[in-house]
Amino acid sequence: MGKRVGIEVSLAVAEAVKLCDVDVVSAYPITPQTHIVEELSHYVANGDLDAAFIPVESEHSAMSAAVGSSATGARTYTATSSQGLALMHEILFIAPSLRLPIVMTIANRSLSGPISIWNDHSDIMAERDTGWVQIFCENGQESFDLTVCAFRIAEDKRVLLPVGVNMDGFILTHMIEPIEFMDKAEVKAFLPDYKPQLTLNPKKPVSMGPVGVPEVYMEAKKQYEQALWDSKAVVKEVLAAWGKHTGRKYQLVETNGKKKAKTVFVTMGSLGETAMTAVDNLVAAKQDVGQVRLRLWRPFPKEEMKKALKDAAKVVVIDRALSPGGVCGPLATEIKSLFYGAKDAPKIVNIVAGLGGRDVSVKDFEEMYAKAKSGKIKDDYVIWGVESNA
Amino acid sequence: MSDRAFVAWQKLALGCAILAPGSTAKLKTGDWKSLAPKLDEEKCIKCAKCLTYCPEFCYSEDKKGFFRADLSYCKGCGICANECPTQAITMGKEEK
């Protein structure tokens, strides 16, 4: 077991990628992802990482090069954020459709406009339906751990899909946290070599990405959507193996606070840790409150989430993205549809908070609890701290 | 499996890949034309303008020196008929 080191989380993620011995890094710098790929380019330039670093001219090219590289059977990594992820948009659909196990870090950041470099989840929510496995990290150690796990999940032959590891921009990427590392041999023991099923190889020619005529397109979509659903069991397996290997155990959905609580927060990403402190305070003040933290956003762990919320009377879903003109935020929409038609469905209220880097404190969560409990939040969703009813 | 599908999803190659080369030769793309070129041998002067202008390269010379469109690939655009200096090519319903 490695020792704990105080380090910026971006650098820890770069170290994780190095330990995974990637063959190709194809990336374009963008705040707040820059430190990750900058560090990786140092590794490659210094000979610490035997990989090709492709310094592309845009994120559209970064993802295109990643698709090409992964199609040759190379272990491929990229990272981006916000506008960069948006620029990758059309190529993001190609990677799962070709069943390419690319791993990408998304340093979550808001989208313009107005121009903002700060954190929220609007970048990844706009890419929700691209077919990637999508994981959310709550802290620095998780960012390191889940980056390594992401390669094993992606490359499992039952999955063969790209994996996006989301970590909140600045809040995680630029924080110095105590992180427990592993050495190369330990990572190698956990992460087997990538054995691709199909590769672009002149000696054994195949065509990847042919046209999907109407007689094929839906079957092709079904194939990779099924792989995405099948990946849930693999994610569970890999997290369990990681727990055995390192002692750090993760679940798809995690719970804390009072057991069988009447009021339950649902969070995703680093806000979960802030909410955790608030929930601890509230429980200490004899309040009947709990929390559910979602780690796997796609595929959505329906059964696990239902189980985690089965005793709740009121669910307070925190969204860090706005779905303008929608019924409610993306996470709340999901939770609401999960309980559609259920006899004992809890009341679900949705709070959109922390957009564009707006701070959300422990006190905010305590106030959210008080407002939600008193029934003051009556609308489908409220924008926290902005609208007069919240 | 739907009768509108070529293959069940479980039988598609990984990522919808094509596993052997040469499959394009088997794909006939001329099935959506509404009109097909017809050659009047009496009027034809074998000048090969139809072959030169055909955007699908589906014309080739037969043993008698006439140029014939391969209707498996012809899209029925009518450029050959338009360019023919002797009006030997006319567009009409495809004869099966």
PDB file of C-alpha atoms in Angstrom, chain A residues 97-99 160 197-198 205-211 213-216 219-220 222-223 226, chain B residues 1-2 4-21 23 27:
ATOM      1  CA  SER A  97     -20.811   2.962 -31.499  1.00  0.00           C
ATOM      2  CA  LEU A  98     -17.402   1.575 -32.553  1.00  0.00           C
ATOM      3  CA  ARG A  99     -17.051   0.007 -29.071  1.00  0.00           C
ATOM      4  CA  LEU A 160     -15.886  -2.232 -24.612  1.00  0.00           C
ATOM      5  CA  GLN A 197     -11.323  -7.721 -30.128  1.00  0.00           C
ATOM      6  CA  LEU A 198     -11.050  -5.849 -33.422  1.00  0.00           C
ATOM      7  CA  PRO A 205      -8.593  -5.905 -42.630  1.00  0.00           C
ATOM      8  CA  VAL A 206     -11.929  -4.859 -41.150  1.00  0.00           C
ATOM      9  CA  SER A 207     -14.098  -1.832 -41.822  1.00  0.00           C
ATOM     10  CA  MET A 208     -15.124   0.194 -38.779  1.00  0.00           C
ATOM     11  CA  GLY A 209     -17.912   2.726 -38.895  1.00  0.00           C
ATOM     12  CA  PRO A 210     -19.736   1.799 -42.113  1.00  0.00           C
ATOM     13  CA  VAL A 211     -23.058   3.425 -42.940  1.00  0.00           C
ATOM     14  CA  VAL A 213     -28.828   1.896 -43.364  1.00  0.00           C
ATOM     15  CA  PRO A 214     -32.380   1.871 -41.910  1.00  0.00           C
ATOM     16  CA  GLU A 215     -32.268  -1.952 -41.924  1.00  0.00           C
ATOM     17  CA  VAL A 216     -29.228  -1.925 -39.587  1.00  0.00           C
ATOM     18  CA  GLU A 219     -29.871  -2.995 -34.314  1.00  0.00           C
ATOM     19  CA  ALA A 220     -26.490  -1.237 -34.090  1.00  0.00           C
ATOM     20  CA  LYS A 222     -29.389  -1.709 -29.517  1.00  0.00           C
ATOM     21  CA  GLN A 223     -26.038  -3.523 -29.512  1.00  0.00           C
ATOM     22  CA  GLN A 226     -27.175  -3.348 -24.300  1.00  0.00           C
TER      23      GLN A 226
ATOM     24  CA  MET B   1     -36.152 -10.038 -35.428  1.00  0.00           C
ATOM     25  CA  SER B   2     -38.087  -7.394 -37.337  1.00  0.00           C
ATOM     26  CA  ARG B   4     -37.410  -4.595 -41.599  1.00  0.00           C
ATOM     27  CA  ALA B   5     -33.923  -5.561 -40.345  1.00  0.00           C
ATOM     28  CA  PHE B   6     -31.097  -7.248 -42.238  1.00  0.00           C
ATOM     29  CA  VAL B   7     -29.803  -8.983 -39.139  1.00  0.00           C
ATOM     30  CA  ALA B   8     -30.728  -9.459 -35.461  1.00  0.00           C
ATOM     31  CA  TRP B   9     -28.815  -7.150 -33.137  1.00  0.00           C
ATOM     32  CA  GLN B  10     -27.186 -10.095 -31.366  1.00  0.00           C
ATOM     33  CA  LYS B  11     -25.633 -11.200 -34.659  1.00  0.00           C
ATOM     34  CA  LEU B  12     -24.141  -7.869 -35.660  1.00  0.00           C
ATOM     35  CA  ALA B  13     -20.343  -7.766 -35.515  1.00  0.00           C
ATOM     36  CA  LEU B  14     -18.862  -5.773 -32.655  1.00  0.00           C
ATOM     37  CA  GLY B  15     -19.430  -2.065 -33.245  1.00  0.00           C
ATOM     38  CA  CYS B  16     -21.249  -2.888 -36.503  1.00  0.00           C
ATOM     39  CA  ALA B  17     -17.872  -3.583 -38.136  1.00  0.00           C
ATOM     40  CA  ILE B  18     -17.494  -5.326 -41.483  1.00  0.00           C
ATOM     41  CA  LEU B  19     -15.154  -8.251 -40.921  1.00  0.00           C
ATOM     42  CA  ALA B  20     -14.011  -9.061 -44.467  1.00  0.00           C
ATOM     43  CA  PRO B  21     -12.891  -6.857 -47.345  1.00  0.00           C
ATOM     44  CA  SER B  23     -18.271  -6.346 -49.323  1.00  0.00           C
ATOM     45  CA  LEU B  27     -23.845  -3.828 -52.504  1.00  0.00           C
TER      46      LEU B  27
END
